[in-house]
Every structure is written in C-alpha cells, then in structure tokens.
XYZ file of C-alpha atoms in Angstrom:
727
model
C 83.630 50.903 -8.850
C 80.395 49.072 -8.114
C 79.933 51.310 -5.084
C 80.470 54.442 -7.169
C 78.150 53.181 -9.879
C 75.461 52.399 -7.293
C 75.891 55.883 -5.903
C 75.380 57.359 -9.408
C 72.383 55.141 -9.974
C 70.734 56.189 -6.697
C 71.152 59.870 -7.648
C 69.478 59.375 -11.044
C 66.764 57.258 -9.466
C 65.815 60.115 -7.068
C 65.025 62.395 -9.914
C 61.392 62.528 -10.944
C 62.089 62.026 -14.641
C 58.415 62.420 -15.533
C 58.749 66.027 -14.570
C 62.003 66.804 -16.354
C 62.692 66.658 -20.034
C 66.411 65.890 -19.660
C 69.240 65.665 -17.115
C 72.922 66.226 -17.719
C 74.544 63.901 -15.317
C 77.981 65.364 -14.531
C 78.692 65.839 -10.806
C 79.370 62.186 -10.154
C 82.270 62.225 -12.532
C 83.805 65.089 -10.502
C 83.650 62.974 -7.369
C 84.834 59.639 -8.837
C 87.128 58.464 -11.586
C 84.243 57.396 -13.693
C 84.629 57.892 -17.470
C 82.432 59.058 -20.317
C 82.221 55.396 -21.363
C 80.864 54.338 -17.949
C 78.299 57.132 -18.125
C 77.303 56.071 -21.587
C 76.881 52.430 -20.511
C 74.773 53.428 -17.486
C 72.495 55.720 -19.572
C 72.044 53.155 -22.276
C 71.104 50.583 -19.643
C 68.576 52.932 -18.195
C 67.238 53.812 -21.603
C 67.955 57.477 -20.992
C 70.057 58.194 -24.065
C 68.992 59.897 -27.210
C 71.382 61.015 -29.924
C 71.125 64.626 -31.006
C 72.102 66.059 -34.397
C 75.570 67.596 -34.575
C 74.094 71.040 -34.941
C 72.266 70.801 -31.665
C 72.900 73.375 -28.850
C 75.182 70.831 -27.221
C 77.989 71.262 -29.758
C 81.440 72.344 -28.525
C 81.044 75.847 -29.885
C 78.003 76.506 -27.697
C 79.425 74.767 -24.649
C 82.937 76.141 -24.471
C 82.172 79.717 -23.358
C 80.274 78.349 -20.373
C 82.614 75.861 -18.918
C 83.338 76.711 -15.298
C 86.716 78.445 -15.421
C 87.558 77.284 -11.889
C 88.033 73.747 -13.246
C 91.395 73.113 -15.062
C 91.316 72.576 -18.845
C 92.794 69.094 -18.373
C 89.642 68.169 -16.445
C 87.407 69.240 -19.355
C 89.317 67.295 -21.948
C 89.850 64.207 -19.770
C 86.323 63.669 -18.622
C 84.165 65.560 -21.120
C 85.362 65.419 -24.652
C 82.988 67.829 -26.422
C 82.326 65.521 -29.347
C 81.053 62.744 -27.213
C 79.322 64.856 -24.641
C 76.970 66.177 -27.219
C 75.536 62.686 -27.759
C 74.359 62.222 -24.201
C 70.817 63.511 -23.845
C 68.500 62.068 -21.288
C 64.778 62.390 -21.861
C 61.538 60.619 -21.012
C 60.033 62.227 -24.063
C 62.090 63.751 -26.881
C 59.094 65.915 -27.789
C 59.350 67.705 -24.480
C 62.941 68.896 -24.897
C 62.202 72.512 -24.124
C 60.215 72.108 -20.949
C 62.848 71.985 -18.171
C 66.214 70.822 -17.097
C 68.058 69.678 -13.977
C 71.852 70.060 -13.899
C 73.474 68.048 -11.141
C 76.899 69.593 -11.647
C 79.264 72.480 -11.038
C 80.920 72.078 -14.438
C 78.384 73.998 -16.515
C 77.196 77.433 -15.566
C 73.560 78.394 -15.208
C 73.891 80.862 -18.160
C 74.764 77.913 -20.440
C 71.732 75.967 -19.201
C 69.432 78.921 -19.799
C 70.782 79.657 -23.301
C 70.944 76.043 -24.523
C 67.603 74.742 -23.258
C 65.128 77.479 -22.414
C 63.374 80.312 -24.156
C 62.108 82.979 -21.781
C 58.553 84.342 -22.187
C 58.479 86.248 -25.427
C 57.211 89.728 -25.990
C 56.434 92.490 -23.396
C 56.776 91.797 -19.671
C 54.572 94.754 -18.656
C 51.709 96.907 -19.858
C 49.600 99.853 -18.709
C 47.410 97.439 -16.771
C 50.170 95.446 -15.076
C 49.831 95.290 -11.282
C 52.379 94.102 -8.710
C 52.584 92.802 -5.175
C 55.216 94.527 -3.101
C 57.025 92.406 -0.536
C 58.473 93.991 2.658
C 56.927 97.444 2.848
C 59.091 100.422 1.736
C 57.198 103.701 1.586
C 59.353 105.611 -0.910
C 59.726 102.925 -3.703
C 55.959 102.319 -3.655
C 55.130 106.000 -3.680
C 57.538 106.427 -6.609
C 55.690 103.681 -8.488
C 52.293 105.363 -7.849
C 53.692 108.746 -8.884
C 54.920 107.186 -12.104
C 51.451 105.641 -12.690
C 49.893 109.082 -12.306
C 52.502 110.638 -14.568
C 51.676 108.092 -17.291
C 47.937 108.562 -16.986
C 47.210 105.088 -15.687
C 43.713 104.569 -14.425
C 44.628 102.090 -11.692
C 47.588 102.001 -9.337
C 50.334 99.502 -10.306
C 50.636 98.301 -6.726
C 47.694 96.082 -5.914
C 48.836 94.926 -2.483
C 51.652 94.948 0.027
C 52.951 91.832 1.771
C 54.419 92.491 5.238
C 54.937 89.168 7.111
C 52.927 89.235 10.296
C 51.024 92.346 9.505
C 47.600 93.023 7.987
C 45.564 96.103 7.344
C 46.134 99.014 4.946
C 48.816 101.495 4.118
C 47.890 105.032 3.077
C 49.683 106.432 0.000
C 48.962 108.921 -2.754
C 47.782 108.296 -6.276
C 48.055 111.799 -7.722
C 46.186 114.104 -5.398
C 44.001 111.343 -4.083
C 44.991 109.397 -0.920
C 44.387 105.702 -1.313
C 44.549 102.673 1.030
C 46.568 99.724 -0.293
C 45.769 96.441 1.379
C 48.461 94.809 3.508
C 48.674 91.008 3.709
C 50.636 88.823 6.097
C 51.427 86.075 3.650
C 52.282 85.746 0.020
C 49.516 83.112 -0.580
C 46.870 85.357 0.895
C 47.991 88.312 -1.257
C 48.014 86.308 -4.416
C 44.539 84.971 -3.679
C 43.235 88.527 -2.956
C 44.774 89.964 -6.087
C 44.645 87.387 -8.815
C 45.458 89.965 -11.605
C 48.695 91.017 -9.953
C 51.365 88.986 -11.829
C 54.598 90.867 -10.832
C 56.167 90.200 -7.402
C 58.635 92.947 -6.245
C 60.802 91.543 -3.502
C 62.449 94.059 -1.112
C 63.417 91.409 1.378
C 66.985 91.283 2.675
C 69.504 88.827 1.106
C 68.887 86.497 3.984
C 65.196 85.889 3.187
C 64.941 86.965 -0.422
C 65.379 83.464 -1.841
C 62.676 81.791 0.269
C 60.134 84.559 -0.323
C 60.985 84.660 -4.056
C 60.532 80.896 -4.363
C 57.191 81.100 -2.540
C 56.061 83.724 -5.043
C 57.274 81.762 -8.038
C 55.165 78.828 -6.860
C 51.983 80.951 -7.063
C 50.187 80.405 -10.329
C 49.279 84.066 -10.666
C 52.861 85.332 -10.465
C 54.752 85.621 -13.782
C 57.676 88.035 -12.985
C 59.702 88.166 -9.796
C 62.147 91.074 -9.207
C 64.722 90.479 -6.484
C 66.213 93.798 -5.301
C 68.684 92.403 -2.685
C 72.246 91.708 -3.555
C 74.345 88.934 -2.081
C 71.674 86.220 -2.264
C 73.538 82.867 -1.867
C 74.404 81.538 -5.289
C 72.990 78.058 -4.561
C 69.670 79.591 -3.730
C 69.754 81.698 -6.857
C 70.360 78.648 -9.002
C 67.344 76.974 -7.550
C 65.217 79.965 -8.302
C 66.500 80.133 -11.872
C 65.875 76.476 -12.467
C 62.362 76.655 -11.114
C 61.524 79.821 -13.019
C 62.799 78.417 -16.272
C 60.973 75.085 -15.751
C 57.698 76.938 -15.165
C 58.167 79.604 -17.883
C 58.542 82.555 -15.477
C 60.863 85.439 -15.351
C 63.308 86.441 -12.600
C 64.939 89.873 -12.592
C 67.930 90.089 -10.194
C 69.200 89.429 -7.606
C 70.913 92.778 -7.144
C 68.657 94.607 -9.531
C 66.873 97.894 -9.434
C 64.181 96.293 -11.620
C 62.811 97.382 -14.941
C 60.484 99.851 -16.658
C 58.136 100.040 -19.586
C 57.930 103.687 -20.520
C 54.485 105.168 -20.004
C 53.195 101.914 -18.527
C 54.779 100.332 -15.505
C 57.973 100.482 -13.393
C 59.463 98.456 -10.594
C 60.353 100.214 -7.293
C 63.114 102.821 -7.616
C 63.830 102.205 -11.279
C 64.793 105.423 -13.051
C 65.037 107.283 -9.781
C 63.111 110.523 -9.050
C 60.201 111.895 -10.896
C 62.416 114.762 -12.200
C 64.784 112.196 -13.729
C 61.851 110.276 -15.212
C 60.567 113.356 -16.937
C 63.964 114.293 -18.197
C 64.424 110.848 -19.652
C 60.959 110.921 -21.278
C 59.942 107.774 -19.497
C 56.297 108.892 -19.119
C 55.608 107.829 -22.741
C 56.944 104.993 -24.809
C 59.860 105.391 -27.199
C 61.409 103.062 -29.796
C 64.490 101.661 -27.945
C 64.796 98.429 -25.987
C 67.475 98.687 -23.351
C 69.042 95.956 -21.148
C 71.904 96.289 -18.674
C 73.453 94.507 -15.676
C 73.739 97.676 -13.747
C 70.807 99.570 -12.218
C 72.837 102.707 -11.630
C 74.155 102.747 -15.168
C 70.594 102.185 -16.395
C 69.613 105.578 -15.171
C 72.605 107.079 -16.973
C 71.653 105.389 -20.185
C 68.021 106.244 -19.971
C 69.116 109.850 -19.994
C 71.595 109.300 -22.791
C 69.088 107.481 -24.935
C 66.453 110.197 -24.388
C 68.956 112.867 -25.568
C 69.641 111.244 -28.925
C 66.503 109.158 -29.644
C 62.812 109.298 -28.929
C 63.437 107.385 -25.676
C 63.120 103.829 -24.470
C 60.225 101.492 -24.851
C 61.394 99.160 -22.204
C 64.453 99.018 -19.964
C 65.697 96.097 -17.800
C 68.507 95.802 -15.311
C 69.144 92.031 -15.005
C 71.221 92.434 -11.816
C 74.904 92.448 -10.923
C 75.289 89.163 -9.039
C 77.192 86.299 -10.606
C 73.996 84.362 -11.502
C 71.289 86.687 -12.694
C 67.802 85.262 -13.055
C 67.662 86.252 -16.757
C 70.343 87.150 -19.252
C 71.101 89.921 -21.606
C 70.261 87.672 -24.592
C 66.912 86.738 -22.970
C 65.703 90.262 -23.070
C 67.341 91.143 -26.440
C 65.404 88.198 -27.948
C 62.237 89.503 -26.273
C 62.882 93.021 -27.632
C 63.321 91.488 -31.126
C 59.771 90.162 -30.803
C 58.186 93.493 -29.739
C 57.017 95.557 -32.753
C 57.355 98.867 -30.969
C 61.020 98.278 -30.295
C 63.018 99.342 -33.342
C 66.527 99.110 -32.054
C 68.269 97.623 -29.002
C 70.903 99.067 -26.687
C 72.967 96.709 -24.452
C 75.286 97.636 -21.651
C 77.413 94.744 -20.349
C 80.351 94.567 -18.042
C 83.478 92.495 -17.573
C 83.211 89.182 -15.812
C 81.163 86.149 -16.613
C 80.235 84.865 -20.073
C 76.758 86.222 -20.396
C 77.533 88.503 -23.339
C 78.601 85.425 -25.395
C 75.021 84.146 -25.441
C 74.170 87.375 -27.196
C 77.086 86.863 -29.552
C 75.633 83.479 -30.433
C 72.121 84.844 -30.977
C 73.553 87.502 -33.278
C 75.603 84.988 -35.290
C 72.648 82.678 -35.604
C 70.474 85.507 -36.943
C 67.985 85.395 -34.076
C 68.208 89.150 -33.683
C 67.135 91.103 -36.654
C 67.054 94.623 -35.174
C 70.061 96.884 -34.859
C 72.030 96.281 -31.660
C 74.237 98.972 -30.169
C 76.351 97.474 -27.366
C 79.169 98.266 -24.993
C 80.866 96.244 -22.359
C 82.217 98.397 -19.546
C 85.347 97.589 -17.611
C 88.039 98.100 -20.211
C 90.153 99.905 -17.629
C 90.691 96.625 -15.809
C 93.850 95.988 -17.875
C 95.451 98.998 -16.323
C 95.724 97.164 -13.013
C 98.478 94.688 -12.417
C 96.278 92.366 -10.457
C 92.707 91.195 -10.818
C 90.239 93.876 -9.646
C 86.778 93.292 -8.199
C 84.470 96.071 -9.423
C 81.134 97.079 -7.872
C 79.046 94.043 -8.737
C 79.731 90.518 -7.522
C 79.818 89.428 -11.154
C 82.102 92.270 -12.305
C 85.328 90.414 -11.975
C 87.258 89.060 -14.968
C 88.098 85.409 -14.717
C 90.283 85.356 -17.769
C 90.784 86.886 -21.194
C 87.384 85.723 -22.460
C 85.732 87.565 -19.578
C 87.528 90.821 -20.255
C 85.589 93.807 -21.582
C 87.879 94.059 -24.633
C 87.227 90.422 -25.633
C 83.460 90.795 -25.248
C 83.369 94.000 -27.140
C 85.342 92.483 -30.042
C 83.123 89.386 -30.044
C 79.992 91.513 -30.185
C 81.470 93.654 -32.936
C 82.412 90.535 -34.965
C 78.887 89.162 -34.474
C 77.364 92.274 -36.104
C 76.529 94.579 -33.117
C 77.412 98.262 -33.337
C 80.227 98.615 -30.800
C 81.924 101.905 -30.284
C 85.657 102.356 -29.551
C 84.919 103.761 -26.073
C 82.143 104.518 -23.666
C 82.386 108.201 -24.640
C 81.459 107.219 -28.164
C 78.533 105.105 -27.015
C 76.070 108.019 -27.214
C 77.075 108.926 -30.795
C 76.731 105.274 -31.853
C 73.202 105.156 -30.476
C 72.331 108.456 -32.207
C 73.758 107.379 -35.533
C 71.850 104.119 -35.486
C 68.602 105.800 -34.492
C 69.001 108.580 -37.138
C 69.661 105.996 -39.803
C 66.523 104.068 -38.898
C 64.521 107.327 -38.977
C 65.951 108.234 -42.426
C 64.974 104.814 -43.746
C 61.482 105.305 -42.418
C 61.757 102.381 -40.053
C 61.177 104.664 -37.004
C 58.545 107.341 -36.669
C 59.759 109.392 -33.677
C 57.167 109.539 -30.894
C 55.407 112.837 -30.485
C 56.130 114.718 -27.319
C 53.343 115.066 -24.730
C 53.174 117.124 -21.587
C 52.907 114.979 -18.553
C 50.644 116.064 -15.656
C 52.431 117.685 -12.642
C 52.896 115.449 -9.687
C 51.592 116.997 -6.439
C 54.521 117.647 -4.178
C 54.637 116.070 -0.763
C 54.091 118.469 2.097
C 57.410 117.596 3.785
C 59.482 118.221 0.650
C 57.549 121.432 -0.074
C 58.180 122.697 3.458
C 61.912 121.919 3.125
C 62.098 123.720 -0.205
C 60.352 126.743 1.257
C 57.372 126.555 -1.095
C 54.776 126.261 1.626
C 54.396 126.784 5.336
C 52.233 124.602 7.466
C 51.243 124.829 11.150
C 52.576 122.203 13.499
C 50.122 119.994 15.485
C 52.086 119.523 18.661
C 54.392 121.824 20.682
C 57.068 120.358 22.952
C 59.383 122.334 25.160
C 60.683 119.744 27.542
C 62.465 117.230 25.354
C 63.951 116.882 21.812
C 64.918 113.653 20.143
C 65.920 115.023 16.767
C 69.696 115.156 17.264
C 72.349 112.587 17.949
C 70.938 111.962 21.444
C 67.776 112.953 23.305
C 67.804 116.116 25.370
C 65.792 116.880 28.475
C 65.146 120.657 28.700
C 68.236 121.169 26.484
C 70.468 118.882 28.545
C 71.911 116.011 26.438
C 71.349 112.545 27.837
C 75.105 111.922 28.066
C 75.486 114.974 30.332
C 72.748 113.716 32.637
C 74.655 110.359 32.992
C 78.080 111.940 33.280
C 77.030 114.428 35.957
C 75.415 111.665 38.016
C 71.904 113.116 37.920
C 69.209 111.268 39.750
C 65.523 110.809 39.323
C 64.888 114.103 41.070
C 67.092 115.930 38.606
C 65.309 114.357 35.644
C 61.989 115.408 37.162
C 63.251 118.917 37.577
C 64.267 119.023 33.887
C 61.052 117.453 32.513
C 58.573 119.009 34.883
C 60.045 122.396 35.728
C 62.280 122.836 32.654
C 65.383 123.761 34.717
C 68.048 122.235 36.878
C 66.947 122.738 40.472
C 69.492 122.886 43.346
C 70.488 119.520 44.752
C 68.394 119.999 48.016
C 65.348 120.450 45.824
C 65.913 117.330 43.781
C 66.718 115.411 46.983
C 63.368 116.558 48.460
C 61.550 115.319 45.347
C 63.218 111.903 45.650
C 62.306 111.768 49.350
C 58.715 112.511 48.527
C 58.665 109.703 45.984
C 60.235 107.187 48.416
C 57.880 108.101 51.195
C 54.757 107.942 49.079
C 55.681 104.879 47.077
C 53.360 102.652 49.070
C 51.062 102.668 52.149
C 50.113 99.000 52.420
C 47.575 96.788 50.682
C 44.512 98.195 52.408
C 44.333 101.682 50.837
C 41.935 102.037 47.991
C 44.535 102.263 45.208
C 46.443 99.193 46.276
C 43.201 97.296 46.903
C 41.912 98.030 43.412
C 45.321 96.970 41.917
C 45.348 93.717 43.874
C 41.756 92.833 42.837
C 42.517 93.547 39.242
C 45.779 91.568 39.248
C 44.049 88.623 40.815
C 41.447 88.794 37.990
C 44.292 87.898 35.662
C 44.637 91.296 34.048
C 47.936 92.595 32.738
C 50.325 94.989 34.496
C 49.056 98.175 32.818
C 45.382 97.367 33.554
C 46.222 96.628 37.217
C 48.248 99.767 37.571
C 45.600 101.962 36.036
C 42.820 100.533 38.152
C 44.722 101.659 41.241
C 45.685 105.059 39.838
C 42.035 105.800 39.015
C 41.255 105.987 42.726
C 43.610 108.862 43.249
C 41.648 112.055 43.812
C 40.403 114.420 46.507
C 39.795 111.517 48.981
C 42.958 109.534 48.267
C 46.322 111.029 47.536
C 45.024 113.844 45.356
C 44.831 116.395 48.120
C 48.419 117.705 47.763
C 47.482 120.254 45.174
C 44.428 121.394 47.100
C 46.459 121.587 50.385
C 49.054 123.760 48.663
C 46.420 125.893 46.968
C 44.393 126.625 50.120
C 47.473 127.010 52.482
C 49.061 129.411 49.992
C 45.843 131.457 49.553
C 45.259 131.713 53.335
C 48.935 132.595 54.122
C 49.254 135.195 51.328
C 45.961 136.848 52.432
C 47.177 136.982 55.960
C 44.423 134.813 57.451
C 44.991 133.444 60.929
C 44.620 129.708 61.361
C 41.367 130.315 63.132
C 39.971 132.508 60.336
C 41.193 130.055 57.644
C 39.721 126.946 59.339
C 36.375 128.583 60.244
C 35.924 130.050 56.768
C 36.424 126.617 55.274
C 33.935 125.191 57.675
C 31.341 127.754 56.669
C 31.852 126.797 53.037
C 31.440 123.106 53.925
C 34.951 122.254 52.717
C 37.265 119.996 54.639
C 40.715 121.473 55.033
C 42.961 119.570 52.563
C 46.092 118.200 54.122
C 44.563 117.919 57.637
C 43.184 114.689 59.209
C 43.947 111.047 59.170
C 41.933 107.829 59.640
C 44.625 106.222 61.848
C 47.168 108.855 62.993
C 46.476 111.314 65.796
C 48.080 113.803 68.196
C 49.924 111.029 70.061
C 50.789 108.901 66.990
C 51.730 111.297 64.227
C 52.681 110.215 60.713
C 56.365 109.456 60.670
C 56.526 110.525 57.065
C 55.483 114.030 57.947
C 58.205 114.222 60.663
C 60.894 113.119 58.177
C 59.803 115.672 55.575
C 59.841 118.514 58.110
C 63.264 117.387 59.429
C 64.798 117.473 55.964
C 63.242 120.874 55.155
C 64.357 122.494 58.384
C 67.854 121.376 57.659
C 68.085 122.401 53.979
C 65.386 124.848 53.015
C 66.153 128.569 53.106
C 62.507 129.473 53.754
C 59.738 127.615 55.721
C 56.889 130.117 55.814
C 54.271 127.795 54.358
C 55.084 124.744 56.452
C 55.133 126.879 59.564
C 51.613 128.155 58.640
C 50.497 124.545 58.051
C 51.779 123.555 61.529
C 49.848 126.441 63.052
C 46.716 125.304 61.335
C 47.317 121.775 62.698
C 47.690 123.207 66.274
C 44.235 124.768 65.943
C 42.522 121.805 64.358
C 43.849 119.450 67.104
C 41.739 121.476 69.505
C 38.677 120.248 67.637
C 39.611 116.560 67.216
C 42.472 114.269 68.129
C 42.978 112.919 64.583
C 42.987 116.342 62.755
C 46.788 116.141 62.321
C 48.880 117.441 59.424
C 49.045 114.509 57.029
C 51.491 113.737 54.315
C 49.497 115.468 51.599
C 49.465 118.699 53.640
C 53.222 118.387 54.510
C 54.288 117.849 50.840
C 51.936 120.616 49.603
C 53.198 123.227 51.989
C 56.897 122.225 51.789
C 56.695 122.322 47.988
C 55.481 125.900 48.191
C 58.525 126.675 50.336
C 60.767 124.877 47.810
C 59.414 126.939 44.890
C 59.410 130.238 46.735
C 62.696 129.727 48.615
C 64.783 128.532 45.650
C 64.571 131.866 43.984
C 64.064 130.110 40.614
C 60.384 130.694 40.132
C 58.256 133.868 39.789
C 55.022 134.257 41.757
C 53.034 133.626 38.536
C 54.960 130.440 37.791
C 54.285 129.165 41.326
C 50.595 129.874 40.965
C 50.592 128.047 37.624
C 52.432 125.038 39.017
C 49.866 124.641 41.803
C 46.943 125.221 39.503
C 48.081 122.725 36.830
C 48.486 119.870 39.334
C 52.231 119.299 39.503
C 52.146 118.242 43.153
C 49.621 115.561 42.603
C 51.903 114.296 39.899
C 54.414 113.537 42.577
C 51.972 111.306 44.359
C 50.892 109.557 41.089
C 54.526 108.909 40.188
C 55.413 107.676 43.678
C 52.402 105.485 44.205
C 52.839 103.880 40.715
C 55.926 102.222 42.172
C 53.915 100.570 44.924
C 51.045 99.648 42.672
C 53.372 97.898 40.283
C 54.881 96.074 43.229
C 51.475 94.881 44.387
C 50.675 93.639 40.845
C 53.882 91.636 40.735
C 53.363 90.379 44.289
C 49.938 88.927 43.509
C 51.073 87.312 40.226
C 54.118 85.867 41.955
C 51.979 84.411 44.701
C 49.539 83.046 42.012
C 46.592 84.429 43.912
C 43.106 83.388 42.675
C 40.262 85.600 41.766
C 39.282 87.905 44.608
C 35.735 87.648 45.992
C 34.698 89.873 48.865
C 33.294 87.895 51.842
C 29.568 88.016 52.555
C 30.153 88.684 56.221
C 31.819 91.881 55.390
C 28.758 93.294 53.604
C 25.753 94.829 55.247
C 22.735 93.597 53.261
C 19.814 95.932 53.877
C 16.554 96.983 52.223
C-alpha cells in the first residue's frame, strides 16, 4: 500500500498546482485498490481539500450522465460514492475555481469537465472584420470564403494569410473581380506575427498532423478560435486540445467539422457549400436564429430549412462528429443566449454520447431564456437488432440514455420544443418563429439583393456561357485520360507491344508508328552518336563544368551548347544541301564547285582525324544497315559520289557521320512511303535530324558528368604550356 500511495503522491507532485485551479484525482484508484478514504486522507495531508456546497456542479445529478459507460456500475458505486466524491475539491486558490482543470482519469468524460468547470467565451465568435489564417492550402475552400466575403459586402478579405509548411510566397485568388495575392507562410508562428489581427485558425491538415498544428495555433496569443476539419484525430490528442483551450479561454470547433458561419459576416472553409446554396439560404445577411449541430452535412440542410420558414440564421455552428468535440451543443446555445440579435435557437443533435444532457441541465437551471427548438436524430436505431455505427464516430448509442428517443424526451421535459419526428422539425421551427414575430419579439430582417459573384472562367466554359482561346496546342501527347498517350497510342499498348526508344521517338517526333527497320535505324544512330571521347568540344565543356562542382543539368547544358554547325549540328545542313543538289540533278562536281564559289564548306564532308585509308567505322555500319533494310538509297548513293569527288581534292574529305545520317534519313523518309515531299522538306527545315544528335550525345555528356564526379576530380585549370601568349 505504501508503494501505491507513493505512486499517487508522485503523480500529484508532478502537477504544477500553481497553474491549475483544481485536480480531480481518479486514475490511481482504477489502477490500485485504493479507497475514497485513502484519497481523502492523502488530500487532507497535502492541504488540497476544500468542501463545496451541496448544490455545486459536483453533485450526483450533474455527474451521473457523464460517467464513462465502459466502466461497470459496480465500479462507480464501489470506488466513487457520489455523495462523498462531491466533497473532494483540490485547489491552490478557491477564488480561481473557474480557471482550469486537469483530469487524470478515464472515469469522467471531457464533456462533463467542460460543463462542470468551464464557461466558453460568451457572445459572438465572428464579425464582419474577423480574419483567419488558413493552414494547409486548399484553393476551393479559400476561394469560397472570399466569394462569401464579396457577397456580404465585406471591405477586407476574411483570409489574412495561408500557412503551408515549407513554403513561402503568395497565392493568387479572387476577391470579387479583383485578383489578390494572399501571403503564404512556412510556419504558424511567422503567420501569427505577420497577421496579429487574424484570430481564427482554420486547420485543413490531415488527421495525422491536425492535433500538433492545432496545439501550436492555440499557443499563439493572437489565436482565439481553432477549427479542425479532419476527422479521426486521436482521442487522446483531442482531449489535450480541449483541456488547453478551456484553460486558456479559447474555442475549438471540431474535429470532424465543416466549421461555422455568421450570416453576412464570416464563414469557415466549405461551410454552407456553394454560393448558390448560400444565396438560397439567405446567408449573405444576418437573420434571427442561432443554430448548432454536430453534423456539417445536416447543417446545410437546416440552413435551407430555417431560411424557408424564418428570416434566416444569425450564426450557425457544426461542433463536429467525433466522440470528443472541442465545444459542446450547450456551449454554443449559452453563447446564443447572450447574443441580442439571436431571438431563437435551433439545435440538431444525434444519438450517441451524453452531450445533449448538458443542454438539458442548462434548460432546467434556467440558463437559457430564449426558445429552443431541438431534435436528436437517430431514432431509427431501434429498428436494428444490434448496435449500429452511423456516419460520425460519435453517432453510436452506448445505452438507453444515449438513444435519440431518450435525449428527445429529456429535452422536451426540460422545456425545449421537440417535434415528434424530423419531418415535423420544420413546422416546429416555423411555429416558434411566427409566435415570436406575433409577440413583437422578432422584427424579420428586410431582404437585400446580394451582388453577383463573377463566375470563374473554367466553370463558365464548362457551362457553355463563354468561349476562350487556348494558349498551347499539343498534337503529340495527351495526359487527360486514364493513362498518357503518345500520338494516340496508350502507354499500356507501348509496353505490351514491346516498343523501343525508336518507336517512342517515331510517335513523339513524327506522330506515326514507323516500320521496325526505321525505328531500328533511329536507335542505331543514337547508339553510334552517344559519345565520341572526352576531347571533343561538347564533352570537354561538360567535364570542365562538372569539375567546377556544378550540378548535372548545368554540366549537360554546357556541353549541349557547343552543338552547332561546327560540332554535331551539321546533320540538318548535310541533308538539306544533299537533297537540294540531288533533286535539282546537280552532278557531284557541280554541287561541290558551286558550294566552293559561295564560300560554304560542304556539310557532312571532312574529318579532323579520319581519311581515305582510315574511314569512320560508324559511317560504314550505318551504310551496311541501310543497304540491308532500306528500300531506297538514292540520297546515300549521291553522298558517296560527292565523297569520291572530294577525296580527289584532299585525303581527309571523307563522308563523316553527319553526312551519313543526314543522307540516310532522307532515304528513310522517302523510301518508307509514309511522308509527303512537303513533310520531308518540313522535317529537314525544322531541325529534326540535329535532334537525333542532341538526344544521342546527351547520353554521353551525362556519362562524362557522372564519371568526373565519381572520380572526385578537382577544378580544371588549363596548363600554361598549352597556351600561346602573344601580343
């Protein structure tokens, strides 16, 4: 027993009692066989006991609805007799009773804590000047908030800033017809510092990170209200959020909430849905009804219902459907009771949990003086033989007290207007409103005509209202369907048919599937031109850049920039000049001599190393493949004849790889029968053939980059002895 008592003492000792008004010490009794008497002795010894009057919130009537139903009744009566439990109140200052609480137990639910010890911020949560910080950027909810602002005639946008972890800058959105830039911050602290007047935090984080980001927001002195949209937030995390918010007089909406709205002033995220629905529900101007519900979806339905039979809502709140909402139905009903513009209150509860009983107590104690029309949904649960889990995590009856029927009856007995069915809910709301109007307690709001919201271009195009020109045309690929398509061929077909790189090039460059010998030739060209050693200009540039510590793309581009008329870029020119000479019927002599007169070197002829007796092996391989597979060789034959003539002038004026590829590609295009003369001329003119060299040589340049980095080569410096210094 001493060990258990020591354990209890240590737990109490770890609590900073100067920061807490009182502590209900219960969990140790669930872990040991300690008794109420032992607890009383311990508390008396520690001078932590104060006797409360019998009508305090601790009496058995207030406590019983909130006892955790998972614990057996025998446990309650054995360890916590209600009469004696009400006398144990721990406080470092009895005058600070309402400040905060810590419950170290699973016995009592959070809703009991909140209803017994705390009063939420009274009065309105929002106004026409309220601004929010939006966590985890979502374009549509933010735009809907801004459209609502414009509809209500707000002068300033309700979204002051966006928090996107790891990102900074601006997001462009529309405020009416004006495009605005909303700042984006990387951290909650930075956003709060930059926008000190923004006191609402709208959290669109996933359930995994919602608790941590919400707690960070609650700890900011400028944040007053936190709305947690995600559902499925761990219950232990939610309890901590609730305790912190209550202790610091802040409000939590959710988890699993759509948010809330003050008509004509401010709304959270997707609350109330589309602009059309908002207009139909008259939410662009304030009404006289305060509405609170657990369900966000049903809130939209009730906004519409209330608008049909009353002058609309003043404020609507969805507290969230999880088991432990950050605020309760009674919290908001009591707030509504303090708002002069709210003349009547509508409440929509649901089966499961005991939240509605806090409202029952408030009604019985006379804390709510305005008419309350209420309905608890889920009466159909009794039709099922076994327990049914409805949509929300909290919508699951844990016993008769949690059934919709029991709650409806309790609310009815407490003085709320409760219809006999949901179908009669609308009539009950109308009857209550009409009665208040007849008594002169409500002056129905005058209707106003809200300004039209400019329609987004995309939606206007879809609806056929406008037509707009496109900015880009693409004919080679399409990624809009289930899978990307190259020239109309689905990606799956490309893989299933065993297409190679040459086939993909034929689809993306030539917009057709070329015969296999054509795509093989393309692949051979790529392989033969992939690299030509480290000494050529492109490779040299890449090596120097890589050794300077630059990244892959920079190193690659530095090599590619050397490709041109003098290095690798002669394929197009060779094809162009050979084709023109052949098609005009010029002899090799006439062609070469005419080029000489113009002062133009013959593209595709000549090599710095190769000669008549040491021809380029790549040229031989290309010709061998073509003579085996090509149906026509007229252009390569012409190029060989030109080579025969140029060799009479100099031993190194051989047909080089540029000339071979250029002339053979002309034969491929002409011999395949798949291109018109006009298309062939266009292909040569645009520069398709140089594209082959660029694509091929990129492979080698990337290789040289990796090679230098793998070898950890230092910065390159050209040797002095290799430079001619002259005046």
